[in-house]
mmCIF file of C-alpha atoms in Angstrom:
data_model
loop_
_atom_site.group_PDB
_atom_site.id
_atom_site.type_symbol
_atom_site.label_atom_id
_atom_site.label_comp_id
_atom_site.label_asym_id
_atom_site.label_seq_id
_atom_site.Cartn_x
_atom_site.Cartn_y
_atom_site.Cartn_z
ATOM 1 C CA UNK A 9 0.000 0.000 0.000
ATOM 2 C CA UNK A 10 1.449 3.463 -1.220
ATOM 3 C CA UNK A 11 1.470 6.491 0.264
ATOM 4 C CA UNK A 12 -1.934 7.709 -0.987
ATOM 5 C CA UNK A 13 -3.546 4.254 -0.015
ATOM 6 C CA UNK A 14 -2.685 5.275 3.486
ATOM 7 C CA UNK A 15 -3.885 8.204 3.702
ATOM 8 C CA UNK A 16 -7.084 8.200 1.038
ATOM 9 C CA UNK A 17 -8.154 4.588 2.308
ATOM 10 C CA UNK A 18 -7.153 2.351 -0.287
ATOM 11 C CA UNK A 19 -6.929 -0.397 0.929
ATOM 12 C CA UNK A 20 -11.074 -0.729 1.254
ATOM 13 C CA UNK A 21 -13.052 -0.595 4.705
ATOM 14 C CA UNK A 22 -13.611 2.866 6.349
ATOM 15 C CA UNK A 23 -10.737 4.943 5.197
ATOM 16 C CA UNK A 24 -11.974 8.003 7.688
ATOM 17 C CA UNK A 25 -12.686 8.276 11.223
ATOM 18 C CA UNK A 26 -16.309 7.561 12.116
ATOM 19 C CA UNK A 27 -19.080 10.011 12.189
ATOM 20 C CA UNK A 28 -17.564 10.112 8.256
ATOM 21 C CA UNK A 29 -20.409 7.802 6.177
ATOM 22 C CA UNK A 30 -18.919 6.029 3.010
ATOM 23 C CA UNK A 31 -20.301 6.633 0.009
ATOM 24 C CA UNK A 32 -20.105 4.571 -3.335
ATOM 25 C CA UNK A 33 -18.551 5.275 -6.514
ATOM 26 C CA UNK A 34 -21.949 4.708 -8.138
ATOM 27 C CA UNK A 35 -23.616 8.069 -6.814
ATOM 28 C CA UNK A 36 -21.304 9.965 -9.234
ATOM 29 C CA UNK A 37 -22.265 8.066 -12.091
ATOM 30 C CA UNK A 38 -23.821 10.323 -15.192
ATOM 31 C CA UNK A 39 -27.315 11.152 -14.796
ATOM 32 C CA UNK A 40 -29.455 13.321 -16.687
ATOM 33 C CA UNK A 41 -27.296 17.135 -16.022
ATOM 34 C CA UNK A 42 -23.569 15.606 -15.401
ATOM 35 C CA UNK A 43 -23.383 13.998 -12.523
ATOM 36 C CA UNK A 44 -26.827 14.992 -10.977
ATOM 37 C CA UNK A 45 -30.326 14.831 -12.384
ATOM 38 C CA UNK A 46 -30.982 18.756 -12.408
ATOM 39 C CA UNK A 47 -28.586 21.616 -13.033
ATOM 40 C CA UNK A 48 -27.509 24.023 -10.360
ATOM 41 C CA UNK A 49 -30.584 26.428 -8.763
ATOM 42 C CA UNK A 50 -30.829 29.780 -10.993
ATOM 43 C CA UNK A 51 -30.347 32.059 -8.136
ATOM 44 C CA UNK A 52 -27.499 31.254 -6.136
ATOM 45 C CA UNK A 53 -27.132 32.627 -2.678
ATOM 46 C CA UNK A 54 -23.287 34.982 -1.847
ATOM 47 C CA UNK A 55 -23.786 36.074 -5.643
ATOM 48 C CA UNK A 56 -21.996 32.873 -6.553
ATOM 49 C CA UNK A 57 -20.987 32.223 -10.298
ATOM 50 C CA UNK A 58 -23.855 29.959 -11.655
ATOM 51 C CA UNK A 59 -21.643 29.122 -14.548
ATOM 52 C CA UNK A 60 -18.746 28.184 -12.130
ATOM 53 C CA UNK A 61 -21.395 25.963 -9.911
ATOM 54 C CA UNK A 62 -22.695 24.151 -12.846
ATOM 55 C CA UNK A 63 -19.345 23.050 -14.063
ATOM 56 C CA UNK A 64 -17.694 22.070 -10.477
ATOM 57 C CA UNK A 65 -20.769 20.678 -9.106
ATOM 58 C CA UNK A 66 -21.968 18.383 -12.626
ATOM 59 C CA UNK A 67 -18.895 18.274 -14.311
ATOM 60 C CA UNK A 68 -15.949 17.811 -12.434
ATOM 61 C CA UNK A 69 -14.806 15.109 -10.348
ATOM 62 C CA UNK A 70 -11.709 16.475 -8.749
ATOM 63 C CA UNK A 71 -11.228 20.109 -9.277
ATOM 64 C CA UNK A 72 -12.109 23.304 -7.520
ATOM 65 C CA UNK A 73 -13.204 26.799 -7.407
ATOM 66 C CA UNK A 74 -9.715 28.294 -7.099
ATOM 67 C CA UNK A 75 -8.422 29.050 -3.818
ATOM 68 C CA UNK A 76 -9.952 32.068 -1.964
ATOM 69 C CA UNK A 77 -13.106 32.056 -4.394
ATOM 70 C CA UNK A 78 -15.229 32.502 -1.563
ATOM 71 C CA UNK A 79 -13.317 35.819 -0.333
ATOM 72 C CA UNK A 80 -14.100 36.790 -3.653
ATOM 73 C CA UNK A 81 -17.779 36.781 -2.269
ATOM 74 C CA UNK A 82 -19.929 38.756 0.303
ATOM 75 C CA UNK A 83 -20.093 35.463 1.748
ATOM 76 C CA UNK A 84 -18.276 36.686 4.984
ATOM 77 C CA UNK A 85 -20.479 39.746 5.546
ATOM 78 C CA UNK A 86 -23.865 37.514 4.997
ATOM 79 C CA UNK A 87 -23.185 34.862 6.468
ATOM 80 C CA UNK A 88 -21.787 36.795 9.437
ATOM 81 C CA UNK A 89 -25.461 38.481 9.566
ATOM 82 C CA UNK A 90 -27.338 34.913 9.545
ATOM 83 C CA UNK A 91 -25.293 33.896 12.058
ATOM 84 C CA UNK A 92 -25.743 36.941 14.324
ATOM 85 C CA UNK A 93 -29.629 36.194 13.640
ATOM 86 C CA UNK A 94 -29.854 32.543 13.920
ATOM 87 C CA UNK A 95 -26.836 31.246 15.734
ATOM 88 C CA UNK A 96 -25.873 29.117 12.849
ATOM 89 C CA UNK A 97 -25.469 29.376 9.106
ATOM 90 C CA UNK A 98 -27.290 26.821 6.706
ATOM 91 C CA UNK A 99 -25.496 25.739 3.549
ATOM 92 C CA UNK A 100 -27.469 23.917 0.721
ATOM 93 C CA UNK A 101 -26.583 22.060 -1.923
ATOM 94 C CA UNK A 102 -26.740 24.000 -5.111
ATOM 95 C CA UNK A 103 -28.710 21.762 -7.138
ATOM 96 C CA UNK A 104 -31.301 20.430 -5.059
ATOM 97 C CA UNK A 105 -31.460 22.735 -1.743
ATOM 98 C CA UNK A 106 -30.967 20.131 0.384
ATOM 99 C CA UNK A 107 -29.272 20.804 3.535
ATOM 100 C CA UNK A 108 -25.647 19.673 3.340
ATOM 101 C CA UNK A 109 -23.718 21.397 6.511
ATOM 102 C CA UNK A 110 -24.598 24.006 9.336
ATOM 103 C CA UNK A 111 -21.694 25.354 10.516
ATOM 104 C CA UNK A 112 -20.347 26.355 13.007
ATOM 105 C CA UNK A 113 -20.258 24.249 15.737
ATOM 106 C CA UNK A 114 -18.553 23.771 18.751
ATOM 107 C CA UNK A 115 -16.603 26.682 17.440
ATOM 108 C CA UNK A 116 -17.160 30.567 16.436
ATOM 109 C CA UNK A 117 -18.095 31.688 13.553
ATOM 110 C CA UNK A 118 -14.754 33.644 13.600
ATOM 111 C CA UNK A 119 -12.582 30.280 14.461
ATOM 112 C CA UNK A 120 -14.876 29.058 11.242
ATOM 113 C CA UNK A 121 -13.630 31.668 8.891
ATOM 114 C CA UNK A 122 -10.352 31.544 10.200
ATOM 115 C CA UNK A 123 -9.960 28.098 9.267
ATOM 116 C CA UNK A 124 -11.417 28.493 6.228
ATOM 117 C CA UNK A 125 -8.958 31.303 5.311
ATOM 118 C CA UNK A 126 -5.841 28.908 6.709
ATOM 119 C CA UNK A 127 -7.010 26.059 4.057
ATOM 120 C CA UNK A 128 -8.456 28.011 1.207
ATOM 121 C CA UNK A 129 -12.048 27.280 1.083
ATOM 122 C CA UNK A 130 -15.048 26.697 3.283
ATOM 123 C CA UNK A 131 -13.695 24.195 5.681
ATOM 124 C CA UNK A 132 -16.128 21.795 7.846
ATOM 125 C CA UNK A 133 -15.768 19.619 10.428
ATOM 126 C CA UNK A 134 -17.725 16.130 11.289
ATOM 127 C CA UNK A 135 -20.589 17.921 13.607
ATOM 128 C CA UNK A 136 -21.057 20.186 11.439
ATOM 129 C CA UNK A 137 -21.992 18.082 8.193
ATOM 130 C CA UNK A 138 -25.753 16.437 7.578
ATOM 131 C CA UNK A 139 -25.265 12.789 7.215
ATOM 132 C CA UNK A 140 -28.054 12.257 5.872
ATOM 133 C CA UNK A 141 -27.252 13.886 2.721
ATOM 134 C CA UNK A 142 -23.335 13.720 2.573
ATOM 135 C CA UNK A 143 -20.911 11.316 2.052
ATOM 136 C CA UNK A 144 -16.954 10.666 1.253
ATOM 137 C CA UNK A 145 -15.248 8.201 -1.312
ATOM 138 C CA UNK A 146 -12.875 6.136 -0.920
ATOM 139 C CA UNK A 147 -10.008 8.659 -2.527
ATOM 140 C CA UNK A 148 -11.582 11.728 -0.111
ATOM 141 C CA UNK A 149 -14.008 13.064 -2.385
ATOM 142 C CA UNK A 150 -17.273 14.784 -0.684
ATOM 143 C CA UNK A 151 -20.113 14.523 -2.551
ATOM 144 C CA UNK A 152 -24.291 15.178 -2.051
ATOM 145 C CA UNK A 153 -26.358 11.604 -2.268
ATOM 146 C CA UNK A 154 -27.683 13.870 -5.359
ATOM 147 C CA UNK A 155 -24.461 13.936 -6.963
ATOM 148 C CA UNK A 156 -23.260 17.048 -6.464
ATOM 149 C CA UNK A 157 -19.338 17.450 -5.830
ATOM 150 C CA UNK A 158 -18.813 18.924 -3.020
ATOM 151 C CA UNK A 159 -15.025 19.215 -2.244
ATOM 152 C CA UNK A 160 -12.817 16.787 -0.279
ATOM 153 C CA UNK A 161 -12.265 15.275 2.911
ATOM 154 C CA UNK A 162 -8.866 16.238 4.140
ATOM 155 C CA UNK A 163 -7.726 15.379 7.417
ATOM 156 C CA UNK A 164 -5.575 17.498 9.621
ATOM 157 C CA UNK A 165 -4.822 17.006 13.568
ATOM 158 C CA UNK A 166 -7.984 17.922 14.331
ATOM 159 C CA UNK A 167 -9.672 15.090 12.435
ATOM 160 C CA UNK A 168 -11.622 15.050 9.492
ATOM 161 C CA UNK A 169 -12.028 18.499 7.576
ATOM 162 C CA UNK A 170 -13.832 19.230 4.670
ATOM 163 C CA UNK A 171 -12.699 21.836 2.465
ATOM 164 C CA UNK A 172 -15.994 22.368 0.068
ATOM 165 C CA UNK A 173 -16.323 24.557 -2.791
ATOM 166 C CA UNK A 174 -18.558 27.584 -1.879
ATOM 167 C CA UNK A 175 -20.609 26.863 -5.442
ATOM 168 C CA UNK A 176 -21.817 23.567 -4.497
ATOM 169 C CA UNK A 177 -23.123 24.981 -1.025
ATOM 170 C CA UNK A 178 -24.721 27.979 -2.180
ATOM 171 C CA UNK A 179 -28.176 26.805 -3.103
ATOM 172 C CA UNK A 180 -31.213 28.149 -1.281
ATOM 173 C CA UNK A 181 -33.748 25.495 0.933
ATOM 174 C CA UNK A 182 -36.686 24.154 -1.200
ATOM 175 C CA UNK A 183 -39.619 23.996 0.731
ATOM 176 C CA UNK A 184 -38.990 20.570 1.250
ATOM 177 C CA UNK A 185 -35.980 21.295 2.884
ATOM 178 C CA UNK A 186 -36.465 23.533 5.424
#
């Protein structure tokens, strides 16, 4: 086992620390818009690039928005505002609106953005991602059970850490999701 086996998992089993749920390689497979049934939502939320968010989140299996995208963003300023109104911030996937990660917990939203800054993009940890909707691969890609690439699971000291493209988590709630 190589270097990337070790670390990416693979050798098989659960390659990441538990609450992480595996996901298989057949949820990526092509569907009807790319990798997901339905393109991403018209009216993205942080006045993300809908162009951009189509192509990472349908069309891409291992690239990014480039580093700091999200700075590029009032993402900072609005989310700051939800936060201050709610407690937490809500991030949905950008194709379907389902709720992917609420963030932050057991943390500020300033030790959020910090971290964030530190790794380049939008960086989760395990409480703060819905299982029910999210899952990693074998070689550390996070995706939505919808499809939608997310980002990737890299670990640090601290555990798991998800650094996710701001396109695929700027979708607004459906009313079936919120």
């Amino acid at each position: 086992m190589g270097l990337l086996d070790s670390l990416f998992g693979g050798g098989g089993g659960q390659p990441f620390d538990k609450p992480c749920v595996m996901g298989e390689e057949s949820i990526m497979s092509k569907k009807e818009h790319g990798t997901s049934s339905v393109p991403v939502q018209a009216d993205l939320r942080w006045e993300c690039d809908r162009k951009v968010a189509d192509r990472i989140c349908n069309f891409n299996r291992h690239n990014a928005e480039y580093r700091g995208y999200w700075q590029s963003t009032p993402f900072v300023a609005q989310a700051r505002k939800e936060y201050e109104e709610k407690g937490e911030v809500n991030f949905y996937d950008s194709n379907t609106g389902s709720l992917l990660f609420t963030a932050p917990k057991g943390r500020t939203f300033d030790e959020f953005v910090r971290e964030s800054i530190s790794h380049g993009w939008p960086s989760f940890r395990d409480e703060e991602v819905n299982w029910d909707y999210v899952r990693c691969l074998k070689n550390g890609e996070a995706i939505s059970l919808d499809g939608t690439h997310l980002g990737h699971n890299l670990p640090d000291f601290s555990g798991s850490r998800y650094c996710i493209n701001l396109v695929s988590v700027a979708g607004r709630a459906t009313t079936t999701t919120k």
